[in-house]
Amino acid sequence: MCGILGIYSNKPVNKKLFFGLSSLQHRGQESCGITVSKDDSLKRVKGMGMVSEVFKEDNLSCLDGNIGIGHVRYSTDGGSYDYNTQPLMGFSKGEELSLAHNGDLINHQILRTRLEEEGMMFQTSIDSEVILFLIARYYNGDIVEAIKKTMSLIKGAYSVVLLLEDKLIAFRDNYGIRPLVMGESDEGDIIFSSENAPIEIMGAKVKRDILPGEIVVVDESGINSYFYENTQKPKHCIFEYVYFSRDDATLDKVNSYNFRRRCGEILSREAPCDVDLVVAVPDSGIPSAIGYAQETNIPFAEGLVKNRYVGRTFIKPTQEEREMAVKLKLNPLRHVVEGKRIALIDDSIVRGTTSRNLIKRIREAGAKEVHLRITSPPVINQCYYGIDTPSRMNLIAANHTIEEMRELIGADSLAFISIDGMQRATLIRDDRFCKACFDGNYPVDPIRI
Amino acid sequence: MCGILGIYSNKPVNKKLFFGLSSLQHRGQESCGITVSKDDSLKRVKGMGMVSEVFKEDNLSCLDGNIGIGHVRYSTDGGSYDYNTQPLMGFSKGEELSLAHNGDLINHQILRTRLEEEGMMFQTSIDSEVILFLIARYYNGDIVEAIKKTMSLIKGAYSVVLLLEDKLIAFRDNYGIRPLVMGESDEGDIIFSSENAPIEIMGAKVKRDILPGEIVVVDESGINSYFYENTQKPKHCIFEYVYFSRDDATLDKVNSYNFRRRCGEILSREAPCDVDLVVAVPDSGIPSAIGYAQETNIPFAEGLVKNRYVGRTFIKPTQEEREMAVKLKLNPLRHVVEGKRIALIDDSIVRGTTSRNLIKRIREAGAKEVHLRITSPPVINQCYYGIDTPSRMNLIAANHTIEEMRELIGADSLAFISIDGMQRATLIRDDRFCKACFDGNYPVDPIRI
Amino acid sequence: MCGILGIYSNKPVNKKLFFGLSSLQHRGQESCGITVSKDDSLKRVKGMGMVSEVFKEDNLSCLDGNIGIGHVRYSTDGGSYDYNTQPLMGFSKGEELSLAHNGDLINHQILRTRLEEEGMMFQTSIDSEVILFLIARYYNGDIVEAIKKTMSLIKGAYSVVLLLEDKLIAFRDNYGIRPLVMGESDEGDIIFSSENAPIEIMGAKVKRDILPGEIVVVDESGINSYFYENTQKPKHCIFEYVYFSRDDATLDKVNSYNFRRRCGEILSREAPCDVDLVVAVPDSGIPSAIGYAQETNIPFAEGLVKNRYVGRTFIKPTQEEREMAVKLKLNPLRHVVEGKRIALIDDSIVRGTTSRNLIKRIREAGAKEVHLRITSPPVINQCYYGIDTPSRMNLIAANHTIEEMRELIGADSLAFISIDGMQRATLIRDDRFCKACFDGNYPVDPIRI
Amino acid sequence: MCGILGIYSNKPVNKKLFFGLSSLQHRGQESCGITVSKDDSLKRVKGMGMVSEVFKEDNLSCLDGNIGIGHVRYSTDGGSYDYNTQPLMGFSKGEELSLAHNGDLINHQILRTRLEEEGMMFQTSIDSEVILFLIARYYNGDIVEAIKKTMSLIKGAYSVVLLLEDKLIAFRDNYGIRPLVMGESDEGDIIFSSENAPIEIMGAKVKRDILPGEIVVVDESGINSYFYENTQKPKHCIFEYVYFSRDDATLDKVNSYNFRRRCGEILSREAPCDVDLVVAVPDSGIPSAIGYAQETNIPFAEGLVKNRYVGRTFIKPTQEEREMAVKLKLNPLRHVVEGKRIALIDDSIVRGTTSRNLIKRIREAGAKEVHLRITSPPVINQCYYGIDTPSRMNLIAANHTIEEMRELIGADSLAFISIDGMQRATLIRDDRFCKACFDGNYPVDPIRI
C-alpha cells in the first residue's frame, strides 16, 4: 500500500510533486520522499511522516529540478524504519538512479539471498531495493534492456517510477496488479501516478493506464513505449476499488465511486434487511451505503462522525489513551442511531476486531439492532501483492463460518456480497481482476516460487 | 471561531487534553496550547499549527498536572501572530492564572483604550487578554467576585475556561452565544468543552450545558455554580448548527446533525428543483443533502471528493500552485456528475467566491445544470460574536439580489432556506437563537456600545 | 547576566542582529530573541536555546525591518520558562513597544505588588516586564518623559534598549552598573550593545559608553541625548572585567584583557608560590595566568582542555552521565600536569564546588601540588544587580576562613587578590566601580527599599 | 577528517556514545550518527549537524543497546549529502552490519568501478561504503576472514569500527595512518576511539593503540586480536599532532600538546624574530606560541578572541554577512596588539587566504609588525589519506617561494619549522610518521594504484 508519482517537465516540479503526493496521501501516511534531477545529479529529501510534515518551504525549494519522482508509504514489506523510506537511490557506473515502487515481490527473499550469496549487500529491508539493485546491475547504457532483464527475474506486483538524470521511466508488472496511470498537461508535462487525482490536481489530463508489462520512457527524444515480451492477461487488484483508492479514481477502466455504489446496490438485493437506517463506515463505505439505501428505499444517514484532522500521532498511548485515539477517529452519532435498527455498510472484514469495537459503540449509542453488510466477499487468503492483509491464521473469515463471525463481531446479522456480484459491479465481463484474497486464484503462485 | 477545553481530575490530564483538543480541531487549526497546574505553578506549551504538530511526546509529558485547560484557535480578533496564541497566562498578587476564550467582545477596543489610559499595557492584540486582565485586576482572593465584576464590564460573546493553581472555572456570557458543555466521568473528572465530542472521547458523559451567565467553579470543595445577576434570555448562535460544530454536537439542546438534515428537508419543500442528483458540499452540507434527497426522492450522491489528509500547509503558493491547493481539497467526481442535473447543497454563502469556483469546476466535470441550494438564509450582516464573517461590504447577499447572486455565482438556480424554516429545524419554538447575521437582531448592540 | 543589542539603520538589520547576538552569546545561552520594526508594526521571534538554534534562514528572513533589538538571556530573575524570554513586547495607546533589559531591579517585588494592587497583571515573572509596563503606562506621546518617570521608580541595575515603531532608544541606570556601548558605522547605522564586540563585528566603530542616567533616542530627527536628573557618580560592576565580558571588551574605559592580565601580575606579587607551572582555568583565567607567569618567570602552560563545541544539551543526565558532561567541558592535560607543582589561576570562587572538583581531577591527572590563586577577592556578599551569585548562605567565602576554604577545596594553598589590588588593575584611581560582592558597599541599598 | 567511536558494554551505551562523540566533535561538525545493537537488530539515528543538534532525549533513548558505534563527519570524500552520513548500515546473509570509518581510500574509484561492473550498486558516494560492501560480500560466518580479504583489496588510510549484532570490531590500515585507541573501564566496558578523550570522559583508561594492520574483535568470548599478514612499518599521520587532534590526545605514543609546545620552541630557535609579543592563532597555535614565547623570553599574549559559541550556521550570507561571520569567529584584541610588533604563531598554511585576512585585521587593530611563524613545514603535496587539503594547484607553498608567500600574505616576515625540527618535536627518533604533505613520501603510492 503505497503511492508513486513521477513528472517530466521543462519547469521545476517540486511544488507539483508536493501537491500531487498530498492527493495520494491516503495510500500511505508513514513516510514520504521526493527525488529530482537537477544540474546533472539527483537530489532527494525523505522522512517519516505525512507530506505536509516532511516537506516545508525550505527543503522543498532545494528540489527545484525539472524531472522528479515521489513516494508515500504505508509499510508492507520491511519494518517501519527510516532506512526503508523511498524513493531509493543508487549510484552505478557513473549514473545516478532513484526509484519509487508500489507493490510486493513474492520472490523477494529468494532474490535477496541469491544476490547476497553472490556478494551483494543491501541497505534496506524492502523488496524495492532488489528491483533498483537489479536495474543498476544490468544497466550498461540501455535502461530498457536493464529493466527487461530485471522484469524477467522479479515476480509479483510492481508499479514503478524510475528517475535517471535525464529520463523518467514508468513500468508495471505483467499482470498490471497495482495501478499506474499516465497523464499529460497542455504544457507538455508527462505525469505517471498511482491514481488520476494528482494528474487532475495539476490541471493535466489522464491519457491512459500503463499496460501490464509496459515500460514507458520519457526523455528529450519524447515518449517511447516498450513491452516485456512475456505479457499476461491483466489481473488488476480488485481491492483497489473495494477499499484502497480514492472515490474519484478511475483505474484500468473501472471507476471506484461507481463500483462502490453498485456494490451497495447489488448487496442490497443479495442480502436485504429490515432496518430503519442505512449507515456507512466512512469513508469508503459511503458510496456503497448510498447505493444500498437508494435501492431499498431505506433512509441513508451519517451515523458515524469521522474526524477530518486526525493524522498519525506520535504519542505513545496507554490502554486508556488508545481508546481515546479510537474514539477520536470515529464517533457514533447518538441522535441518529438511538432507538434505530441499523444496516451498517463496511467495505471489508479482515481481523474483525474493528467491526466488533464499532458495533459495540453503536449499540452503546442506542441502536436497537445492527446488521452488518460487507461490500466485498469474505477475505480468506493473504495478499502477496501489496495489500497489508495478515496471514490466514488471523483472517477471521478463513477460520470461521459466517454465523460464527456474526457472533464474534456482535452483529444482529451479517452478510457479504458474492464474488460474482462484486465482479458485476465492475461492469466488465471479462475476468481481468485479481481476487485472490477472496477466491485463492493467485495470478503469480506465491508457493511454487 | 475557537475551541476551549478544561479538565479537573486527580490524575494527569495532559493526554486527555491532547485527544480532546484534537477532537475540537475543526474549530481552529491555526494555533493551539495547553496549560496545566502542577506543583503549585502553571506550565504552558503553545504554538502555531495543529494539535498533532505542536504537541509531541516530550513536551506533552512535561504537562503532567491534574488540572488543565486547552485552546485551538482560528484567528478572528487579532492577527495571526505567535503572541496571540492561547491559553493566555498572567501573574497577579501571588496567583497564577491561565485562560482560554471562545467568542468576541464587542467593546474590546473601548475597554482596552480605557485600561491603557489608566496605565495598563497589553502583550497581545486579542480581546481575551482584556478578560484575563480584568479578572486579575479584580481578584482579591474571591475569584467568583472577580469574574462577576469582569462580566459587568465586558460585552459580547464569551465562553471561557480559567485555570488557577487549585481551581478550574468555566463561565459563559449572559446570552450564552458561544457553546459550553459540562461533562463528568465515572472516576469523577469534570470536563468543560466547546462541544460534547471531547467529553465522549474521554469516556465521560455530558451532564448539561453551562447556562448563560453561569460561573462554575471546580476545586477540592466540589462543584459550585454561581450566576451573574443580569442574566438574559438565551441567544445561542445558530451558525454553530449551520456550519461550525461537528455533526455529533448537541449544544443547548439542539443536535447539529438532525438540524442539518431537517434544514435539507425544509429547504427541499421551500425550494424544490427538477434534478437528477443531490450533491453535498462536504462536510457540513452532507446531512442537509441527505435530507433534501430523501424528502424529494431524488438520488443523493457524493459528487465531490474531500481530501482527508489536507491540513494547513506552509508552502507559499504561486497562482498555479494555489489552484492545485484548491483542487487538492475538493475534487469533483466526473463519473458521478457527468451529464447530470445537480442540486448542490451548501451550508452558506458568504463572499460567493468559493461557490463560483466550485460550480465552475463541477460544470467542467460535465454537469449539465447546477442548482445551488443553501441551508441558511442570506448572510447580510457581519457577526460581532466570534464567527469570522467579513464586513457587510464584502457579503455578497448584503449587496445583491438573489438573481444577481445567481448570475455572479454561475448557478442555474439559487435558493436559500427561510429564516422561519431554519428556526423550525431547531425543533425549538422559543426564539432563543442569535440570528443576527441573517436578520440583524443583535442581542448586544454593536453600535451603541 | 544577559546581553542586549539594538540597531537603527536604513537597511534590514536581521542578519546584523543575528551575528551581533552571536558575539554576545557568552552573556547568556538559555534563550534569545529579536524584535524588528517593519511596515508600522513590530515583529518578534524568540525561543529557548542559543542564537544559532533559535534563528534559521526562514524565521530570520521574516525579521527584515530596519530598526531592531535583540537579547540573549542567562536566567537571573525569574525561572527558566518560555514566557520569560526577551525581548518583551507590549501594546499601549496605539503604540507597540519592545524592550530588552540587562540587569536586576532590587525593588522589583515592591513595584510589582503595588502595581498588582492597582489592578495590573503580569505575564512573565521577570523584572524587565515592570520596566516595560511603567514606560507603557507613562507614555503619552513623549517617550523620554515616560522613561524618566519610570527611572524615578525603578531601583537597581538596568541597561535597556527599547524599540518603538520609528525609534530606537537606549538608557542606563544612574550608576551605570551594567555596561552599554554605542557605535556608529560609516553608513550611519547606530548600534547599542552590552559590549563592543557586536559593533566591531558589523564593521562599525565604538563611539562611546552610554553614561549613567543617560537616555539616547535615535529616530528620523537624528540622535538625541537626555539625562535623568538624579544622576550619580558611576558604580560600574567590576565583575564584568573579572569574569563576565569577553577579553576584547572595553567597557567604561577599562579593557577586560588588560585588567585580567594585570590582576595576574598583581596577584603574583601579593601571593607568590613556588611551583613548576602556571595553569589557567579557561577562558577568563587565561590572561591572568599569563600575567602571573610572566611576572614570576614560571612557565605558563595549558593544563586544561576546553571543549569548544559544547553548548547546552537537553539530555537529562544520571549521576554517571553528569560526570561525563563535566569532563566533556574541561579535561586536564595529563602530559602537562603530571609530576608538576601547579599554580592554578581562576577568576573567582563562589560556592567552591567547581574548584574542588577541578583540583581533584588535576591531582588524579598526576599533579604533585595545586596552589589555587584567585584574581578577585573573596565573594562574601550576594549581587542584587544581575550577576547570578547565590545568597550569602551558599557563598563559601562568606562562611569560612581562607584556611577552611583551602581545606574544603583541597588545594595546597589558596590566595585571593586584594580589593585594592583589583582596583589598581583597572588603572583608574577613582573609585567608580561597584565591588559590593567583595566589600558590601551597595550603591543602591537592597535592604532599605 | 572524521571521528569514530565504539563501545562494548553490558549496559546501554547511548549516553556514553553521546558524550564521547561530543568530545570528538572537533574532528567533524557536518554530520553525525550512532548505531546500536538491541534485541538482535541494529538501530541507527544519524543526521546533518553537530552531536547536540542531531541527538535529543527522545531519539537517544531509542538507542539503548549495549553495543554501539558512532561517527562525526567533516566531509572529505563524497559531498555534503544526507546519504553520505555515517555509520553506514547493511544487510547481508541474515546479518546486519554497521560501520564507521575515518580515513580515505586511494583506490576507492577503481574498486567502485570494478564492483559496479560486476553488478553492484552503491547508495552513497563515499569510499566507506566500499569497505562495508566488501566485508558483507566476503562474510560467511567468519568476520575476521571477511575483514582480512577486504584489507587485501583496499589501499589507503582507514581506521574502522564495525558493529555486528553481537560483536564490536575495530581495525586499522597497515600503516596505521589514522589513529585508533583502545580503552577499558573498571566495569569491563571496551572502547575504541579516534582519540583518548572519549575514553577519559567515560571514566575509563586508555589501554593501548590499535596496531597497524590489527583487527580486534570483542564479543561474549572476550577480546581477540588478529593481524592482517602484510603489516608494514607504521606511518602515522603527523598532521594529527600539528593541527587535527585535541591538545589532550596521545596517539601512537606522541602527545599533541607537548608536540605543539616543542614545535614552538624549536621554531623559535630556527626562526627567531625581534618582536614585542608572541600571539597564537587559537586553538591549536596556543601551545606552540607558549613554547615560542618561553624559549625566547618574549611575552606571550592572547591577541585574538575566539568565540566559543560559534557552531555551524545555516544562514546563507551575503558578502557583508560573510565578513561578519569571519569576525565573529576570531576578533583581534586591539588593546593587546596596538602599537606592538607581533610574532603570530599558526599551525599551518594551506591556501594562505585565512592568514592574509587575519594579518590584515591584526594590522587594522594597530599592530606595527606581524611576523608569521608556522609550526609545520610548507604544505606542498595533497593528502590522499583523509586530511582535507586541496590539490597542489591551490596549495600556496606548492606554487610560490617563501618570499612570494610572505608578500601575498602580507606578513613582515614568514618562516616555517623544518621537517627535521618537526620530527624532533615528536621525541621519537624512528621515522614512523607519514609526512607526505610536506615531503612527498607517500607510504601508499597514490599514482601507481
Short mmCIF file of N, CA, C and O in Angstrom, two decimals, chain A residues 41-44 46 81-84 88-94 96-97 112-113 116-125 129 132-133 136-138 316, chain D residues 41-44 46 61 81-84 88-94 96-97 112-113 116-125 129 132-133 136-138:
data_model
loop_
_atom_site.label_atom_id
_atom_site.label_comp_id
_atom_site.label_asym_id
_atom_site.label_seq_id
_atom_site.Cartn_x
_atom_site.Cartn_y
_atom_site.Cartn_z
N SER A 41 22.64 15.95 -11.35
CA SER A 41 22.71 15.00 -10.24
C SER A 41 21.34 14.94 -9.58
O SER A 41 20.49 15.80 -9.80
N LEU A 42 21.13 13.89 -8.81
CA LEU A 42 19.84 13.70 -8.17
C LEU A 42 19.88 14.28 -6.76
O LEU A 42 20.86 14.13 -6.05
N LYS A 43 18.80 14.91 -6.38
CA LYS A 43 18.67 15.45 -5.02
C LYS A 43 17.43 14.82 -4.40
O LYS A 43 16.39 14.74 -5.03
N ARG A 44 17.58 14.42 -3.15
CA ARG A 44 16.48 13.70 -2.51
C ARG A 44 16.22 14.22 -1.11
O ARG A 44 17.16 14.51 -0.36
N LYS A 46 13.65 12.86 2.11
CA LYS A 46 12.63 11.91 2.52
C LYS A 46 12.60 11.85 4.03
O LYS A 46 13.55 12.27 4.68
N TYR A 81 11.17 1.56 9.47
CA TYR A 81 12.46 2.17 9.78
C TYR A 81 12.74 3.29 8.79
O TYR A 81 12.33 3.22 7.63
N ASP A 82 13.46 4.23 9.26
CA ASP A 82 13.87 5.36 8.45
C ASP A 82 14.56 4.91 7.16
O ASP A 82 14.33 5.47 6.09
N TYR A 83 15.38 3.87 7.25
CA TYR A 83 16.13 3.46 6.04
C TYR A 83 15.24 2.79 5.01
O TYR A 83 15.67 2.54 3.90
N ASN A 84 14.00 2.47 5.39
CA ASN A 84 13.09 1.85 4.43
C ASN A 84 12.22 2.87 3.69
O ASN A 84 11.38 2.48 2.89
N LEU A 88 14.20 5.21 -3.18
CA LEU A 88 15.56 4.71 -3.01
C LEU A 88 16.47 5.41 -4.02
O LEU A 88 16.00 6.00 -4.99
N MET A 89 17.76 5.29 -3.79
CA MET A 89 18.69 5.98 -4.67
C MET A 89 19.93 5.12 -4.81
O MET A 89 20.33 4.45 -3.85
N GLY A 90 20.51 5.11 -5.97
CA GLY A 90 21.72 4.33 -6.15
C GLY A 90 22.67 4.98 -7.14
O GLY A 90 22.26 5.77 -8.00
N PHE A 91 23.95 4.63 -6.99
CA PHE A 91 24.98 5.08 -7.92
C PHE A 91 25.50 3.84 -8.63
O PHE A 91 25.82 2.85 -7.98
N SER A 92 25.60 3.88 -9.93
CA SER A 92 26.20 2.75 -10.63
C SER A 92 26.74 3.19 -11.97
O SER A 92 26.02 3.79 -12.76
N LYS A 93 27.99 2.86 -12.20
CA LYS A 93 28.62 3.13 -13.49
C LYS A 93 28.39 4.57 -13.95
O LYS A 93 27.98 4.82 -15.08
N GLY A 94 28.65 5.47 -13.05
CA GLY A 94 28.58 6.88 -13.41
C GLY A 94 27.19 7.43 -13.54
O GLY A 94 26.98 8.58 -13.91
N GLU A 96 23.33 8.06 -11.73
CA GLU A 96 22.54 8.05 -10.51
C GLU A 96 21.13 7.61 -10.87
O GLU A 96 20.57 8.06 -11.88
N LEU A 97 20.56 6.75 -10.05
CA LEU A 97 19.19 6.27 -10.28
C LEU A 97 18.39 6.45 -9.00
O LEU A 97 18.92 6.30 -7.90
N ARG A 112 17.01 -11.92 -2.95
CA ARG A 112 17.89 -11.27 -2.00
C ARG A 112 18.98 -12.23 -1.54
O ARG A 112 20.17 -11.89 -1.52
N THR A 113 18.56 -13.42 -1.16
CA THR A 113 19.53 -14.41 -0.68
C THR A 113 20.52 -14.75 -1.78
O THR A 113 21.73 -14.81 -1.55
N GLU A 116 22.87 -11.90 -2.20
CA GLU A 116 23.80 -11.82 -1.07
C GLU A 116 24.87 -12.89 -1.20
O GLU A 116 26.04 -12.65 -0.88
N GLU A 117 24.46 -14.08 -1.65
CA GLU A 117 25.47 -15.14 -1.83
C GLU A 117 26.48 -14.76 -2.90
O GLU A 117 27.64 -15.12 -2.84
N GLU A 118 26.01 -14.00 -3.89
CA GLU A 118 26.93 -13.54 -4.94
C GLU A 118 27.77 -12.36 -4.45
O GLU A 118 28.59 -11.83 -5.20
N GLY A 119 27.52 -11.90 -3.24
CA GLY A 119 28.38 -10.85 -2.70
C GLY A 119 27.76 -9.48 -2.61
O GLY A 119 28.45 -8.48 -2.42
N MET A 120 26.45 -9.41 -2.73
CA MET A 120 25.80 -8.11 -2.64
C MET A 120 25.49 -7.79 -1.18
O MET A 120 25.35 -8.69 -0.36
N MET A 121 25.29 -6.53 -0.93
CA MET A 121 24.87 -6.10 0.38
C MET A 121 23.66 -5.19 0.19
O MET A 121 23.62 -4.41 -0.76
N PHE A 122 22.70 -5.28 1.08
CA PHE A 122 21.53 -4.42 1.00
C PHE A 122 21.53 -3.43 2.15
O PHE A 122 22.10 -3.68 3.20
N GLN A 123 20.90 -2.31 1.92
CA GLN A 123 20.91 -1.26 2.95
C GLN A 123 19.52 -0.95 3.47
O GLN A 123 19.34 -0.06 4.28
N THR A 124 18.53 -1.68 2.96
CA THR A 124 17.18 -1.56 3.49
C THR A 124 16.68 -2.99 3.66
O THR A 124 17.34 -3.94 3.25
N SER A 125 15.49 -3.14 4.23
CA SER A 125 14.92 -4.48 4.28
C SER A 125 13.72 -4.61 3.35
O SER A 125 12.92 -5.52 3.47
N GLU A 129 14.42 -2.44 -3.01
CA GLU A 129 15.86 -2.32 -3.20
C GLU A 129 16.38 -3.38 -4.17
O GLU A 129 17.32 -3.15 -4.92
N LEU A 132 15.75 -2.01 -7.70
CA LEU A 132 16.73 -0.98 -8.06
C LEU A 132 18.10 -1.61 -8.30
O LEU A 132 18.81 -1.27 -9.25
N PHE A 133 18.42 -2.55 -7.43
CA PHE A 133 19.71 -3.22 -7.50
C PHE A 133 19.91 -3.95 -8.83
O PHE A 133 20.96 -3.85 -9.48
N ALA A 136 20.31 -1.51 -11.71
CA ALA A 136 21.66 -0.95 -11.70
C ALA A 136 22.66 -1.97 -12.22
O ALA A 136 23.58 -1.65 -12.98
N ARG A 137 22.47 -3.19 -11.82
CA ARG A 137 23.39 -4.25 -12.22
C ARG A 137 23.38 -4.49 -13.72
O ARG A 137 24.43 -4.66 -14.34
N TYR A 138 22.18 -4.48 -14.30
CA TYR A 138 22.08 -4.80 -15.72
C TYR A 138 22.21 -3.58 -16.61
O TYR A 138 22.17 -3.68 -17.82
N LYS A 316 2.75 7.99 22.46
CA LYS A 316 2.66 6.58 22.82
C LYS A 316 1.52 6.39 23.82
O LYS A 316 1.55 6.95 24.90
N SER D 41 18.77 -6.71 16.62
CA SER D 41 18.82 -5.95 15.37
C SER D 41 19.51 -4.62 15.64
O SER D 41 19.67 -4.21 16.79
N LEU D 42 19.92 -3.98 14.57
CA LEU D 42 20.65 -2.72 14.73
C LEU D 42 19.68 -1.55 14.58
O LEU D 42 18.79 -1.58 13.75
N LYS D 43 19.89 -0.55 15.42
CA LYS D 43 19.08 0.66 15.34
C LYS D 43 20.02 1.83 15.11
O LYS D 43 21.06 1.94 15.75
N ARG D 44 19.63 2.71 14.21
CA ARG D 44 20.52 3.80 13.85
C ARG D 44 19.78 5.13 13.79
O ARG D 44 18.65 5.20 13.33
N LYS D 46 20.95 9.09 12.50
CA LYS D 46 22.02 9.94 12.01
C LYS D 46 21.42 11.16 11.36
O LYS D 46 20.23 11.18 11.03
N SER D 61 17.06 7.99 23.48
CA SER D 61 16.53 6.95 24.36
C SER D 61 16.11 5.70 23.58
O SER D 61 16.01 4.62 24.14
N TYR D 81 26.09 15.43 1.47
CA TYR D 81 24.72 14.97 1.28
C TYR D 81 24.30 14.12 2.46
O TYR D 81 25.12 13.44 3.07
N ASP D 82 23.04 14.14 2.72
CA ASP D 82 22.45 13.35 3.79
C ASP D 82 22.82 11.87 3.66
O ASP D 82 23.10 11.20 4.65
N TYR D 83 22.82 11.36 2.43
CA TYR D 83 23.07 9.92 2.27
C TYR D 83 24.52 9.56 2.54
O TYR D 83 24.85 8.39 2.61
N ASN D 84 25.38 10.55 2.65
CA ASN D 84 26.79 10.26 2.94
C ASN D 84 27.11 10.27 4.43
O ASN D 84 28.25 10.10 4.82
N LEU D 88 27.34 3.78 8.27
CA LEU D 88 26.63 3.07 7.21
C LEU D 88 26.04 1.80 7.80
O LEU D 88 26.43 1.35 8.88
N MET D 89 25.13 1.22 7.06
CA MET D 89 24.46 0.03 7.57
C MET D 89 24.17 -0.88 6.39
O MET D 89 23.90 -0.41 5.29
N GLY D 90 24.27 -2.18 6.62
CA GLY D 90 23.97 -3.11 5.54
C GLY D 90 23.37 -4.39 6.06
O GLY D 90 23.55 -4.75 7.22
N PHE D 91 22.63 -5.05 5.17
CA PHE D 91 22.07 -6.36 5.47
C PHE D 91 22.74 -7.35 4.54
O PHE D 91 22.81 -7.10 3.34
N SER D 92 23.20 -8.45 5.07
CA SER D 92 23.76 -9.46 4.19
C SER D 92 23.71 -10.82 4.85
O SER D 92 24.18 -10.99 5.97
N LYS D 93 23.12 -11.77 4.15
CA LYS D 93 23.09 -13.16 4.62
C LYS D 93 22.59 -13.26 6.06
O LYS D 93 23.22 -13.90 6.90
N GLY D 94 21.52 -12.61 6.33
CA GLY D 94 20.90 -12.73 7.65
C GLY D 94 21.61 -11.94 8.73
O GLY D 94 21.23 -11.99 9.89
N GLU D 96 23.11 -8.18 10.12
CA GLU D 96 23.13 -6.74 9.95
C GLU D 96 24.51 -6.23 10.36
O GLU D 96 25.06 -6.66 11.37
N LEU D 97 25.05 -5.32 9.57
CA LEU D 97 26.36 -4.75 9.89
C LEU D 97 26.26 -3.24 9.85
O LEU D 97 25.51 -2.67 9.06
N ARG D 112 35.33 0.71 -6.79
CA ARG D 112 33.93 1.00 -7.04
C ARG D 112 33.55 0.65 -8.48
O ARG D 112 32.53 0.00 -8.72
N THR D 113 34.36 1.10 -9.39
CA THR D 113 34.09 0.82 -10.80
C THR D 113 34.08 -0.67 -11.05
O THR D 113 33.19 -1.20 -11.72
N GLU D 116 30.99 -2.14 -9.60
CA GLU D 116 29.82 -1.77 -10.40
C GLU D 116 29.76 -2.59 -11.68
O GLU D 116 28.68 -3.01 -12.11
N GLU D 117 30.92 -2.82 -12.25
CA GLU D 117 30.93 -3.65 -13.45
C GLU D 117 30.48 -5.07 -13.15
O GLU D 117 29.88 -5.74 -13.98
N GLU D 118 30.77 -5.53 -11.95
CA GLU D 118 30.32 -6.86 -11.55
C GLU D 118 28.84 -6.86 -11.16
O GLU D 118 28.29 -7.89 -10.81
N GLY D 119 28.22 -5.69 -11.17
CA GLY D 119 26.79 -5.67 -10.92
C GLY D 119 26.36 -5.08 -9.59
O GLY D 119 25.23 -5.24 -9.17
N MET D 120 27.27 -4.42 -8.92
CA MET D 120 26.93 -3.83 -7.64
C MET D 120 26.33 -2.44 -7.84
O MET D 120 26.57 -1.79 -8.85
N MET D 121 25.62 -1.99 -6.85
CA MET D 121 25.09 -0.64 -6.85
C MET D 121 25.46 0.00 -5.52
O MET D 121 25.44 -0.66 -4.48
N PHE D 122 25.82 1.26 -5.56
CA PHE D 122 26.14 1.95 -4.32
C PHE D 122 25.07 2.98 -3.99
O PHE D 122 24.38 3.47 -4.88
N GLN D 123 24.94 3.28 -2.73
CA GLN D 123 23.88 4.20 -2.31
C GLN D 123 24.43 5.47 -1.67
O GLN D 123 23.68 6.31 -1.20
N THR D 124 25.75 5.56 -1.62
CA THR D 124 26.38 6.79 -1.17
C THR D 124 27.49 7.09 -2.16
O THR D 124 27.78 6.27 -3.05
N SER D 125 28.15 8.22 -2.02
CA SER D 125 29.30 8.47 -2.87
C SER D 125 30.61 8.39 -2.08
O SER D 125 31.62 8.86 -2.52
N GLU D 129 31.59 3.07 1.96
CA GLU D 129 30.61 2.08 1.52
C GLU D 129 31.30 0.90 0.84
O GLU D 129 30.82 -0.23 0.93
N LEU D 132 32.45 -1.45 3.66
CA LEU D 132 31.33 -2.22 4.21
C LEU D 132 30.85 -3.27 3.21
O LEU D 132 30.58 -4.42 3.55
N PHE D 133 30.80 -2.85 1.96
CA PHE D 133 30.34 -3.71 0.90
C PHE D 133 31.21 -4.97 0.77
O PHE D 133 30.71 -6.09 0.67
N ALA D 136 30.74 -7.30 3.73
CA ALA D 136 29.47 -8.02 3.61
C ALA D 136 29.60 -9.13 2.57
O ALA D 136 29.12 -10.25 2.75
N ARG D 137 30.29 -8.81 1.50
CA ARG D 137 30.45 -9.78 0.40
C ARG D 137 31.25 -11.00 0.85
O ARG D 137 30.91 -12.13 0.51
N TYR D 138 32.31 -10.76 1.59
CA TYR D 138 33.19 -11.87 1.97
C TYR D 138 32.76 -12.55 3.27
O TYR D 138 33.38 -13.51 3.70
#
